[in-house]
CSV table of C-alpha atoms and ligand atoms in Angstrom, one decimal:
chain,number,residue,atom,x,y,z
Z,17,UNK,CA,-54.9,-21.9,-56.7
Z,18,UNK,CA,-51.9,-22.8,-58.8
Z,19,UNK,CA,-48.5,-24.2,-57.7
Z,20,UNK,CA,-47.1,-20.7,-58.6
Z,21,UNK,CA,-49.5,-19.1,-56.2
Z,22,UNK,CA,-48.6,-21.5,-53.4
Z,23,UNK,CA,-44.9,-20.8,-53.9
Z,24,UNK,CA,-45.5,-17.1,-53.8
Z,25,UNK,CA,-47.5,-17.4,-50.5
Z,26,UNK,CA,-44.6,-19.5,-49.0
Z,27,UNK,CA,-42.0,-16.9,-50.1
Z,28,UNK,CA,-44.1,-13.9,-49.0
Z,29,UNK,CA,-44.5,-15.4,-45.5
Z,30,UNK,CA,-40.9,-16.4,-45.1
Z,31,UNK,CA,-41.9,-20.0,-45.1
Z,32,UNK,CA,-39.5,-20.8,-47.9
Z,33,UNK,CA,-36.1,-19.9,-46.7
Z,34,UNK,CA,-33.0,-19.6,-48.9
Z,35,UNK,CA,-29.5,-20.2,-47.5
Z,36,UNK,CA,-27.5,-23.3,-46.6
Z,37,UNK,CA,-29.3,-25.7,-44.4
Z,38,UNK,CA,-28.4,-28.8,-42.5
Z,39,UNK,CA,-31.5,-31.0,-42.6
Z,40,UNK,CA,-32.6,-33.5,-40.0
Z,41,UNK,CA,-31.5,-36.3,-42.4
Z,42,UNK,CA,-27.9,-34.9,-42.2
Z,43,UNK,CA,-28.0,-33.8,-45.8
Z,44,UNK,CA,-27.6,-30.2,-47.0
Z,45,UNK,CA,-30.0,-28.0,-49.0
Z,46,UNK,CA,-30.1,-24.4,-50.3
Z,47,UNK,CA,-33.8,-24.2,-49.3
Z,48,UNK,CA,-35.9,-24.9,-46.3
Z,49,UNK,CA,-39.7,-25.0,-46.0
Z,50,UNK,CA,-41.2,-23.8,-42.7
Z,51,UNK,CA,-45.0,-24.1,-43.0
Z,52,UNK,CA,-45.5,-22.8,-39.4
Z,53,UNK,CA,-44.6,-19.4,-40.8
Z,54,UNK,CA,-47.8,-19.5,-42.9
Z,55,UNK,CA,-49.9,-21.2,-40.4
Z,56,UNK,CA,-49.2,-18.5,-37.8
Z,57,UNK,CA,-51.6,-16.5,-39.9
Z,58,UNK,CA,-55.0,-18.0,-39.5
Z,59,UNK,CA,-56.5,-16.4,-42.6
Z,60,UNK,CA,-53.6,-17.8,-44.8
Z,61,UNK,CA,-54.0,-21.2,-43.1
Z,62,UNK,CA,-57.7,-21.2,-43.9
Z,63,UNK,CA,-57.1,-20.1,-47.5
Z,64,UNK,CA,-54.6,-23.0,-48.2
Z,65,UNK,CA,-56.7,-25.6,-46.4
Z,66,UNK,CA,-59.8,-24.6,-48.3
Z,67,UNK,CA,-57.8,-25.0,-51.6
Z,68,UNK,CA,-56.7,-28.4,-50.4
Z,69,UNK,CA,-60.3,-29.3,-49.5
Z,70,UNK,CA,-61.5,-28.3,-52.9
Z,71,UNK,CA,-58.9,-30.5,-54.5
Z,72,UNK,CA,-60.0,-33.5,-52.4
Z,73,UNK,CA,-63.7,-32.9,-53.0
Z,74,UNK,CA,-63.1,-32.6,-56.8
Z,75,UNK,CA,-61.8,-36.2,-56.8
Z,76,UNK,CA,-64.9,-37.6,-55.2
Z,77,UNK,CA,-63.2,-39.0,-52.1
Z,78,UNK,CA,-65.6,-40.2,-49.5
Z,79,UNK,CA,-64.3,-39.5,-46.0
Z,80,UNK,CA,-65.5,-39.0,-42.4
Z,81,UNK,CA,-62.6,-37.5,-40.5
Z,82,UNK,CA,-59.1,-36.0,-40.6
Z,83,UNK,CA,-56.1,-37.2,-38.5
Z,84,UNK,CA,-52.6,-35.6,-38.4
Z,85,UNK,CA,-49.3,-36.7,-36.9
Z,86,UNK,CA,-48.2,-34.2,-34.2
Z,87,UNK,CA,-46.7,-31.7,-34.1
Z,88,UNK,CA,-46.2,-30.3,-37.6
Z,89,UNK,CA,-49.4,-31.7,-39.0
Z,90,UNK,CA,-51.8,-30.4,-36.4
Z,91,UNK,CA,-52.5,-26.9,-37.7
Z,92,UNK,CA,-52.8,-28.0,-41.3
Z,93,UNK,CA,-55.0,-30.9,-40.4
Z,94,UNK,CA,-57.2,-28.9,-38.1
Z,95,UNK,CA,-57.8,-26.3,-40.8
Z,96,UNK,CA,-58.5,-29.0,-43.4
Z,97,UNK,CA,-61.0,-30.6,-41.1
Z,98,UNK,CA,-62.7,-27.2,-40.6
Z,99,UNK,CA,-62.8,-26.7,-44.4
Z,100,UNK,CA,-64.3,-30.1,-44.9
Z,101,UNK,CA,-66.6,-29.8,-41.8
Z,102,UNK,CA,-65.5,-33.1,-40.2
Z,103,UNK,CA,-63.9,-34.0,-36.9
Z,104,UNK,CA,-60.2,-33.9,-36.3
Z,105,UNK,CA,-57.8,-36.0,-34.2
Z,106,UNK,CA,-54.1,-36.4,-34.0
Z,107,UNK,CA,-51.5,-39.0,-33.2
Z,108,UNK,CA,-48.3,-38.1,-31.3
Z,109,UNK,CA,-44.9,-39.7,-30.6
Z,110,UNK,CA,-44.2,-41.0,-27.1
Z,111,UNK,CA,-40.6,-42.0,-26.8
Z,112,UNK,CA,-40.3,-42.2,-30.5
Z,113,UNK,CA,-43.4,-44.4,-31.0
Z,114,UNK,CA,-46.5,-42.9,-32.7
Z,115,UNK,CA,-49.6,-43.3,-30.5
Z,116,UNK,CA,-53.3,-42.3,-30.3
Z,117,UNK,CA,-53.8,-40.6,-26.9
Z,118,UNK,CA,-55.9,-38.0,-25.2
Z,119,UNK,CA,-59.1,-40.1,-25.2
Z,120,UNK,CA,-59.3,-40.0,-29.0
Z,121,UNK,CA,-61.0,-43.1,-30.4
Z,122,UNK,CA,-61.9,-44.3,-33.9
Z,123,UNK,CA,-64.9,-46.2,-35.2
Z,124,UNK,CA,-64.7,-49.4,-37.2
Z,125,UNK,CA,-64.7,-48.4,-40.9
Z,126,UNK,CA,-64.3,-44.7,-40.1
Z,127,UNK,CA,-62.8,-43.2,-43.3
Z,128,UNK,CA,-59.8,-40.9,-42.6
Z,129,UNK,CA,-57.7,-38.4,-44.5
Z,130,UNK,CA,-54.2,-38.3,-42.9
Z,131,UNK,CA,-52.9,-34.7,-43.2
Z,132,UNK,CA,-49.4,-33.2,-42.8
Z,133,UNK,CA,-48.1,-29.7,-43.4
Z,134,UNK,CA,-45.3,-31.0,-45.6
Z,135,UNK,CA,-44.8,-34.5,-46.9
Z,136,UNK,CA,-41.2,-35.5,-47.5
Z,137,UNK,CA,-41.0,-39.3,-47.5
Z,138,UNK,CA,-44.4,-39.5,-45.7
Z,139,UNK,CA,-43.0,-41.6,-42.8
Z,140,UNK,CA,-44.9,-39.9,-40.0
Z,141,UNK,CA,-48.1,-39.8,-42.1
Z,142,UNK,CA,-47.7,-43.5,-42.7
Z,143,UNK,CA,-47.2,-44.2,-39.0
Z,144,UNK,CA,-50.5,-42.4,-38.2
Z,145,UNK,CA,-52.3,-44.3,-40.9
Z,146,UNK,CA,-51.0,-47.6,-39.5
Z,147,UNK,CA,-52.4,-46.7,-36.1
Z,148,UNK,CA,-55.8,-45.9,-37.6
Z,149,UNK,CA,-56.0,-49.0,-39.7
Z,150,UNK,CA,-54.9,-51.2,-36.7
Z,151,UNK,CA,-57.9,-49.8,-34.8
Z,152,UNK,CA,-60.3,-50.8,-37.6
Z,153,UNK,CA,-60.5,-47.5,-39.5
Z,154,UNK,CA,-59.8,-46.9,-43.2
Z,155,UNK,CA,-57.3,-44.4,-44.7
Z,156,UNK,CA,-58.8,-43.1,-47.9
Z,157,UNK,CA,-56.3,-40.3,-48.7
Z,158,UNK,CA,-53.2,-38.5,-47.6
Z,159,UNK,CA,-53.0,-34.7,-47.8
Z,160,UNK,CA,-50.4,-32.0,-47.3
Z,161,UNK,CA,-50.1,-28.3,-48.0
Z,162,UNK,CA,-46.7,-28.9,-49.7
Z,163,UNK,CA,-45.1,-32.0,-51.3
Z,164,UNK,CA,-41.3,-32.2,-51.4
Z,165,UNK,CA,-41.5,-34.2,-54.6
Z,166,UNK,CA,-40.5,-37.6,-53.2
Z,167,UNK,CA,-44.1,-39.0,-53.0
Z,168,UNK,CA,-46.4,-38.9,-56.0
Z,169,UNK,CA,-49.3,-36.5,-55.6
Z,170,UNK,CA,-52.6,-36.5,-57.5
Z,171,UNK,CA,-52.3,-34.1,-60.5
Z,172,UNK,CA,-48.5,-34.0,-60.7
Z,173,UNK,CA,-46.3,-35.5,-63.4
Z,174,UNK,CA,-43.5,-36.1,-61.0
Z,175,UNK,CA,-43.1,-39.9,-60.3
Z,176,UNK,CA,-42.6,-41.3,-56.8
Z,177,UNK,CA,-38.9,-41.7,-55.7
Z,178,UNK,CA,-37.6,-44.9,-54.1
Z,179,UNK,CA,-37.6,-43.2,-50.6
Z,180,UNK,CA,-41.3,-42.5,-50.8
Z,181,UNK,CA,-43.2,-44.3,-48.0
Z,182,UNK,CA,-46.8,-43.4,-48.8
Z,183,UNK,CA,-48.6,-46.5,-50.3
Z,184,UNK,CA,-49.2,-45.9,-54.0
Z,185,UNK,CA,-52.8,-47.3,-53.9
Z,186,UNK,CA,-54.0,-44.4,-51.7
Z,187,UNK,CA,-54.3,-41.0,-53.3
Z,188,UNK,CA,-52.1,-38.2,-52.0
Z,189,UNK,CA,-53.3,-34.6,-52.4
Z,190,UNK,CA,-51.0,-31.5,-52.0
Z,191,UNK,CA,-51.1,-28.0,-53.3
Z,192,UNK,CA,-47.7,-27.9,-54.9
Z,193,UNK,CA,-44.4,-29.8,-55.4
Z,194,UNK,CA,-41.3,-28.1,-53.9
Z,195,UNK,CA,-38.4,-30.0,-55.4
Z,196,UNK,CA,-35.1,-28.6,-54.0
Z,197,UNK,CA,-31.8,-30.3,-54.6
Z,198,UNK,CA,-30.5,-32.1,-51.5
Z,199,UNK,CA,-26.8,-32.8,-51.2
Z,200,UNK,CA,-24.6,-35.2,-49.3
Z,201,UNK,CA,-22.3,-33.0,-47.1
Z,202,UNK,CA,-19.1,-34.2,-49.0
Z,203,UNK,CA,-20.5,-33.2,-52.4
Z,204,UNK,CA,-22.5,-30.1,-51.4
Z,205,UNK,CA,-21.8,-27.2,-53.7
Z,206,UNK,CA,-22.7,-24.7,-51.0
Z,207,UNK,CA,-20.0,-26.1,-48.7
Z,208,UNK,CA,-17.5,-26.1,-51.6
Z,209,UNK,CA,-18.3,-22.4,-52.1
Z,210,UNK,CA,-17.2,-21.8,-48.5
Z,211,UNK,CA,-20.3,-21.4,-46.4
Z,212,UNK,CA,-21.3,-23.5,-43.4
Z,213,UNK,CA,-24.7,-25.3,-43.2
Z,214,UNK,CA,-26.9,-24.3,-40.3
Z,215,UNK,CA,-29.7,-26.1,-38.7
Z,216,UNK,CA,-33.0,-24.2,-39.5
Z,217,UNK,CA,-33.9,-24.7,-35.8
Z,218,UNK,CA,-30.9,-22.7,-34.7
Z,219,UNK,CA,-32.5,-19.6,-36.1
Z,220,UNK,CA,-35.9,-20.1,-34.4
Z,221,UNK,CA,-37.6,-22.5,-36.7
Z,222,UNK,CA,-37.6,-26.3,-36.5
W,308,ZN,ZN1,-23.4,-27.9,-47.5
């Protein structure tokens, strides 16, 4: 599956929105990715996760399990775990702090792939990874359906940007790079053209 195919699937499922968006960072963008709109369709979710699993297997990564940061990563991670036929757990934020709850445990030396739906700076994925390693596990790869082009993924020529938080020594697999321009509000060309940035969440996505 090529990057073009992935972009087509995102567009066809209204998971790549065009408009004028206020991002959670406070910056503005003409595009917004909403992977939940693809993952609401289980057969599409399975298709993407299986392509991601093929990508990981082709690179001879040895792994035991998949872990995702809640909430956004859970569906992608669960489908990836199904495609790889391994167990799946998730971490979640409690009052802003990422934790492993719900009776989940990890084994010493258990090798994890940490999976998100979309990686931007990779901050949440990194927090999940830190919990796993603090408990004695090993993080052997990061994975996501889509990469926003800040972190360096295996097979892409785009270099990591300074904001990237994923450690460069651990491979990061994603199906495609989605590199949209992001603007400071006072230099946003969409604002200058007269429109008002909206929070994607205000129209039923988040
Ligand atoms: Zn704007």
